[in-house]
Amino acid sequence: MLCPVTNAASALGSHVTAPAISSGSPIRPSAACAPTAVTDSGGKRLVIGVLITPGLHTSYNDYEIVAANLLDGADRKVSDRIPAYALYIDPPLGRVGLTERQARETGRPVLVSTRPMTRVGRAVERGETQGFMKIVADAETRQILGAAILGIEGDEAIHGIIDAMNAKTPYPALQWSVPIHPTVSELIPTLIGDLKPAS
């Protein structure tokens, strides 16, 4: 049976299918892996790869929350966790937080920026220009609401945005950082600088 992977489909603007799977188990992590296909709206297959559900890392984070609350007197909650995942496809996809559609549905004033990988130096240098980078932010709070990087090293480059979201860093602070060249991450400040109201 095939089921839509809605977050990835929203990030890609295409249809993603994968066999129905459970959240995985620390004892049998292979249950969390399934072949994945991404198609465009015409049904043309774009990429194939493996979807890894975040079961093991999420479970460990559950442990960290329980341990902090019981042993350290913390007040951590699972509901504070920002959803993030990767699709290990070719090119890889890294995702965090809300999609543009989800952000719009909140009624907030939303800013969006998209950059094709054909305009990312590292992707051009390596001859792997398929994909894009996208970021969604709240215009009033200046917080990053979500992001997707579908392209070379997207599964790695997304971590800077995951960290900024967890630290509640306003996006202008990232815009003026001086990144290392040539990397995919070096275009995150440029992506932020191009944020515009969602149309």
mmCIF file of N, CA and C in Angstrom, residues 34-98:
data_model
loop_
_atom_site.group_PDB
_atom_site.id
_atom_site.type_symbol
_atom_site.label_atom_id
_atom_site.label_comp_id
_atom_site.label_asym_id
_atom_site.label_seq_id
_atom_site.Cartn_x
_atom_site.Cartn_y
_atom_site.Cartn_z
ATOM 1 N N ALA A 34 12.052 2.654 4.034
ATOM 2 C CA ALA A 34 11.203 2.193 2.949
ATOM 3 C C ALA A 34 11.617 2.871 1.653
ATOM 4 N N PRO A 35 11.506 2.173 0.512
ATOM 5 C CA PRO A 35 11.800 2.838 -0.760
ATOM 6 C C PRO A 35 10.867 4.024 -0.951
ATOM 7 N N THR A 36 11.369 5.081 -1.539
ATOM 8 C CA THR A 36 10.591 6.297 -1.721
ATOM 9 C C THR A 36 10.746 6.775 -3.163
ATOM 10 N N ALA A 37 9.656 7.273 -3.734
ATOM 11 C CA ALA A 37 9.711 7.847 -5.074
ATOM 12 C C ALA A 37 9.092 9.233 -5.027
ATOM 13 N N VAL A 38 9.687 10.191 -5.733
ATOM 14 C CA VAL A 38 9.140 11.533 -5.843
ATOM 15 C C VAL A 38 8.815 11.743 -7.303
ATOM 16 N N THR A 39 7.578 12.192 -7.566
ATOM 17 C CA THR A 39 7.162 12.431 -8.944
ATOM 18 C C THR A 39 6.689 13.856 -9.094
ATOM 19 N N ASP A 40 6.760 14.378 -10.319
ATOM 20 C CA ASP A 40 6.198 15.705 -10.559
ATOM 21 C C ASP A 40 4.704 15.554 -10.791
ATOM 22 N N SER A 41 4.010 16.673 -11.049
ATOM 23 C CA SER A 41 2.559 16.627 -11.182
ATOM 24 C C SER A 41 2.109 15.790 -12.377
ATOM 25 N N GLY A 42 2.971 15.571 -13.350
ATOM 26 C CA GLY A 42 2.635 14.749 -14.504
ATOM 27 C C GLY A 42 2.932 13.274 -14.292
ATOM 28 N N GLY A 43 3.430 12.908 -13.121
ATOM 29 C CA GLY A 43 3.716 11.515 -12.824
ATOM 30 C C GLY A 43 5.121 11.076 -13.200
ATOM 31 N N LYS A 44 5.950 11.993 -13.725
ATOM 32 C CA LYS A 44 7.325 11.648 -14.080
ATOM 33 C C LYS A 44 8.153 11.468 -12.819
ATOM 34 N N ARG A 45 8.853 10.336 -12.703
ATOM 35 C CA ARG A 45 9.675 10.066 -11.529
ATOM 36 C C ARG A 45 10.905 10.964 -11.556
ATOM 37 N N LEU A 46 11.090 11.716 -10.458
ATOM 38 C CA LEU A 46 12.224 12.629 -10.368
ATOM 39 C C LEU A 46 13.389 12.022 -9.603
ATOM 40 N N VAL A 47 13.101 11.437 -8.460
ATOM 41 C CA VAL A 47 14.154 10.875 -7.632
ATOM 42 C C VAL A 47 13.658 9.617 -6.945
ATOM 43 N N ILE A 48 14.563 8.764 -6.584
ATOM 44 C CA ILE A 48 14.243 7.567 -5.800
ATOM 45 C C ILE A 48 15.250 7.503 -4.678
ATOM 46 N N GLY A 49 14.846 7.054 -3.538
ATOM 47 C CA GLY A 49 15.784 6.946 -2.435
ATOM 48 C C GLY A 49 15.179 6.184 -1.286
ATOM 49 N N VAL A 50 15.622 6.516 -0.091
ATOM 50 C CA VAL A 50 15.144 5.838 1.104
ATOM 51 C C VAL A 50 14.677 6.880 2.104
ATOM 52 N N LEU A 51 13.492 6.652 2.655
ATOM 53 C CA LEU A 51 12.969 7.503 3.704
ATOM 54 C C LEU A 51 13.361 6.890 5.037
ATOM 55 N N ILE A 52 14.021 7.666 5.863
ATOM 56 C CA ILE A 52 14.375 7.205 7.204
ATOM 57 C C ILE A 52 13.501 7.989 8.177
ATOM 58 N N THR A 53 12.643 7.299 8.901
ATOM 59 C CA THR A 53 11.826 8.012 9.874
ATOM 60 C C THR A 53 12.690 8.383 11.062
ATOM 61 N N PRO A 54 12.331 9.452 11.757
ATOM 62 C CA PRO A 54 13.178 9.935 12.850
ATOM 63 C C PRO A 54 12.965 9.196 14.164
ATOM 64 N N GLY A 55 12.476 7.974 14.133
ATOM 65 C CA GLY A 55 12.120 7.225 15.330
ATOM 66 C C GLY A 55 13.215 7.110 16.364
ATOM 67 N N LEU A 56 14.417 6.740 15.975
ATOM 68 C CA LEU A 56 15.480 6.530 16.956
ATOM 69 C C LEU A 56 15.910 7.827 17.627
ATOM 70 N N HIS A 57 16.145 8.877 16.855
ATOM 71 C CA HIS A 57 16.569 10.136 17.448
ATOM 72 C C HIS A 57 15.445 10.775 18.254
ATOM 73 N N THR A 58 14.219 10.632 17.773
ATOM 74 C CA THR A 58 13.075 11.170 18.505
ATOM 75 C C THR A 58 12.917 10.433 19.828
ATOM 76 N N SER A 59 13.063 9.113 19.810
ATOM 77 C CA SER A 59 12.960 8.338 21.044
ATOM 78 C C SER A 59 14.044 8.738 22.032
ATOM 79 N N TYR A 60 15.253 8.976 21.554
ATOM 80 C CA TYR A 60 16.330 9.400 22.443
ATOM 81 C C TYR A 60 16.017 10.766 23.038
ATOM 82 N N ASN A 61 15.447 11.658 22.213
ATOM 83 C CA ASN A 61 15.065 12.966 22.724
ATOM 84 C C ASN A 61 13.956 12.834 23.770
ATOM 85 N N ASP A 62 13.035 11.875 23.576
ATOM 86 C CA ASP A 62 12.014 11.605 24.604
ATOM 87 C C ASP A 62 12.700 11.257 25.924
ATOM 88 N N TYR A 63 13.717 10.387 25.848
ATOM 89 C CA TYR A 63 14.481 10.005 27.052
ATOM 90 C C TYR A 63 15.116 11.241 27.689
ATOM 91 N N GLU A 64 15.729 12.112 26.861
ATOM 92 C CA GLU A 64 16.384 13.314 27.392
ATOM 93 C C GLU A 64 15.380 14.197 28.140
ATOM 94 N N ILE A 65 14.178 14.307 27.600
ATOM 95 C CA ILE A 65 13.139 15.120 28.234
ATOM 96 C C ILE A 65 12.737 14.517 29.583
ATOM 97 N N VAL A 66 12.471 13.210 29.586
ATOM 98 C CA VAL A 66 12.072 12.534 30.827
ATOM 99 C C VAL A 66 13.181 12.642 31.872
ATOM 100 N N ALA A 67 14.421 12.368 31.462
ATOM 101 C CA ALA A 67 15.547 12.424 32.394
ATOM 102 C C ALA A 67 15.726 13.831 32.959
ATOM 103 N N ALA A 68 15.635 14.845 32.108
ATOM 104 C CA ALA A 68 15.794 16.230 32.579
ATOM 105 C C ALA A 68 14.691 16.593 33.569
ATOM 106 N N ASN A 69 13.474 16.148 33.281
ATOM 107 C CA ASN A 69 12.356 16.470 34.178
ATOM 108 C C ASN A 69 12.462 15.738 35.503
ATOM 109 N N LEU A 70 12.832 14.444 35.458
ATOM 110 C CA LEU A 70 12.897 13.643 36.683
ATOM 111 C C LEU A 70 14.156 13.907 37.506
ATOM 112 N N LEU A 71 15.285 14.006 36.843
ATOM 113 C CA LEU A 71 16.558 14.094 37.551
ATOM 114 C C LEU A 71 17.034 15.518 37.811
ATOM 115 N N ASP A 72 16.665 16.439 36.914
ATOM 116 C CA ASP A 72 17.173 17.804 37.031
ATOM 117 C C ASP A 72 16.098 18.822 37.398
ATOM 118 N N GLY A 73 14.853 18.361 37.551
ATOM 119 C CA GLY A 73 13.768 19.273 37.886
ATOM 120 C C GLY A 73 13.387 20.213 36.763
ATOM 121 N N ALA A 74 13.715 19.854 35.530
ATOM 122 C CA ALA A 74 13.390 20.700 34.373
ATOM 123 C C ALA A 74 11.891 20.628 34.070
ATOM 124 N N ASP A 75 11.453 21.477 33.181
ATOM 125 C CA ASP A 75 10.052 21.484 32.748
ATOM 126 C C ASP A 75 9.998 21.397 31.225
ATOM 127 N N ARG A 76 10.691 20.398 30.678
ATOM 128 C CA ARG A 76 10.718 20.217 29.224
ATOM 129 C C ARG A 76 9.484 19.453 28.769
ATOM 130 N N LYS A 77 9.041 19.726 27.519
ATOM 131 C CA LYS A 77 7.856 19.077 26.965
ATOM 132 C C LYS A 77 8.134 18.572 25.556
ATOM 133 N N VAL A 78 7.557 17.439 25.228
ATOM 134 C CA VAL A 78 7.662 16.900 23.870
ATOM 135 C C VAL A 78 7.038 17.876 22.882
ATOM 136 N N SER A 79 5.994 18.570 23.304
ATOM 137 C CA SER A 79 5.298 19.504 22.412
ATOM 138 C C SER A 79 6.172 20.698 22.012
ATOM 139 N N ASP A 80 7.289 20.919 22.701
ATOM 140 C CA ASP A 80 8.207 22.003 22.341
ATOM 141 C C ASP A 80 9.164 21.607 21.213
ATOM 142 N N ARG A 81 9.184 20.327 20.874
ATOM 143 C CA ARG A 81 10.113 19.834 19.849
ATOM 144 C C ARG A 81 9.689 20.350 18.472
ATOM 145 N N ILE A 82 10.645 20.830 17.707
ATOM 146 C CA ILE A 82 10.388 21.287 16.337
ATOM 147 C C ILE A 82 10.600 20.102 15.408
ATOM 148 N N PRO A 83 9.583 19.735 14.609
ATOM 149 C CA PRO A 83 9.744 18.572 13.729
ATOM 150 C C PRO A 83 10.790 18.829 12.639
ATOM 151 N N ALA A 84 11.668 17.861 12.471
ATOM 152 C CA ALA A 84 12.703 17.943 11.438
ATOM 153 C C ALA A 84 12.974 16.529 10.928
ATOM 154 N N TYR A 85 13.326 16.421 9.656
ATOM 155 C CA TYR A 85 13.644 15.108 9.102
ATOM 156 C C TYR A 85 14.442 15.270 7.811
ATOM 157 N N ALA A 86 14.936 14.153 7.331
ATOM 158 C CA ALA A 86 15.636 14.127 6.049
ATOM 159 C C ALA A 86 15.095 12.977 5.212
ATOM 160 N N LEU A 87 15.071 13.181 3.924
ATOM 161 C CA LEU A 87 14.817 12.107 2.970
ATOM 162 C C LEU A 87 16.154 11.866 2.286
ATOM 163 N N TYR A 88 16.676 10.661 2.428
ATOM 164 C CA TYR A 88 17.969 10.336 1.830
ATOM 165 C C TYR A 88 17.733 9.835 0.424
ATOM 166 N N ILE A 89 17.462 10.822 -0.431
ATOM 167 C CA ILE A 89 17.197 10.581 -1.843
ATOM 168 C C ILE A 89 18.299 11.280 -2.623
ATOM 169 N N ASP A 90 18.219 11.279 -3.921
ATOM 170 C CA ASP A 90 19.231 11.942 -4.734
ATOM 171 C C ASP A 90 18.542 12.980 -5.603
ATOM 172 N N PRO A 91 18.619 14.264 -5.270
ATOM 173 C CA PRO A 91 19.385 14.864 -4.187
ATOM 174 C C PRO A 91 18.651 14.731 -2.850
ATOM 175 N N PRO A 92 19.381 14.846 -1.723
ATOM 176 C CA PRO A 92 18.749 14.711 -0.413
ATOM 177 C C PRO A 92 17.864 15.912 -0.068
ATOM 178 N N LEU A 93 16.908 15.661 0.822
ATOM 179 C CA LEU A 93 16.006 16.704 1.305
ATOM 180 C C LEU A 93 16.151 16.823 2.809
ATOM 181 N N GLY A 94 16.377 18.034 3.295
ATOM 182 C CA GLY A 94 16.340 18.320 4.723
ATOM 183 C C GLY A 94 15.162 19.245 4.984
ATOM 184 N N ARG A 95 14.337 18.939 6.000
ATOM 185 C CA ARG A 95 13.128 19.735 6.293
ATOM 186 C C ARG A 95 13.057 20.022 7.778
ATOM 187 N N VAL A 96 12.527 21.182 8.117
ATOM 188 C CA VAL A 96 12.290 21.536 9.515
ATOM 189 C C VAL A 96 11.066 22.447 9.602
ATOM 190 N N GLY A 97 10.294 22.266 10.671
ATOM 191 C CA GLY A 97 9.188 23.168 10.966
ATOM 192 C C GLY A 97 8.034 23.109 9.998
ATOM 193 N N LEU A 98 7.383 24.259 9.819
ATOM 194 C CA LEU A 98 6.181 24.356 9.003
ATOM 195 C C LEU A 98 6.503 24.494 7.519
#
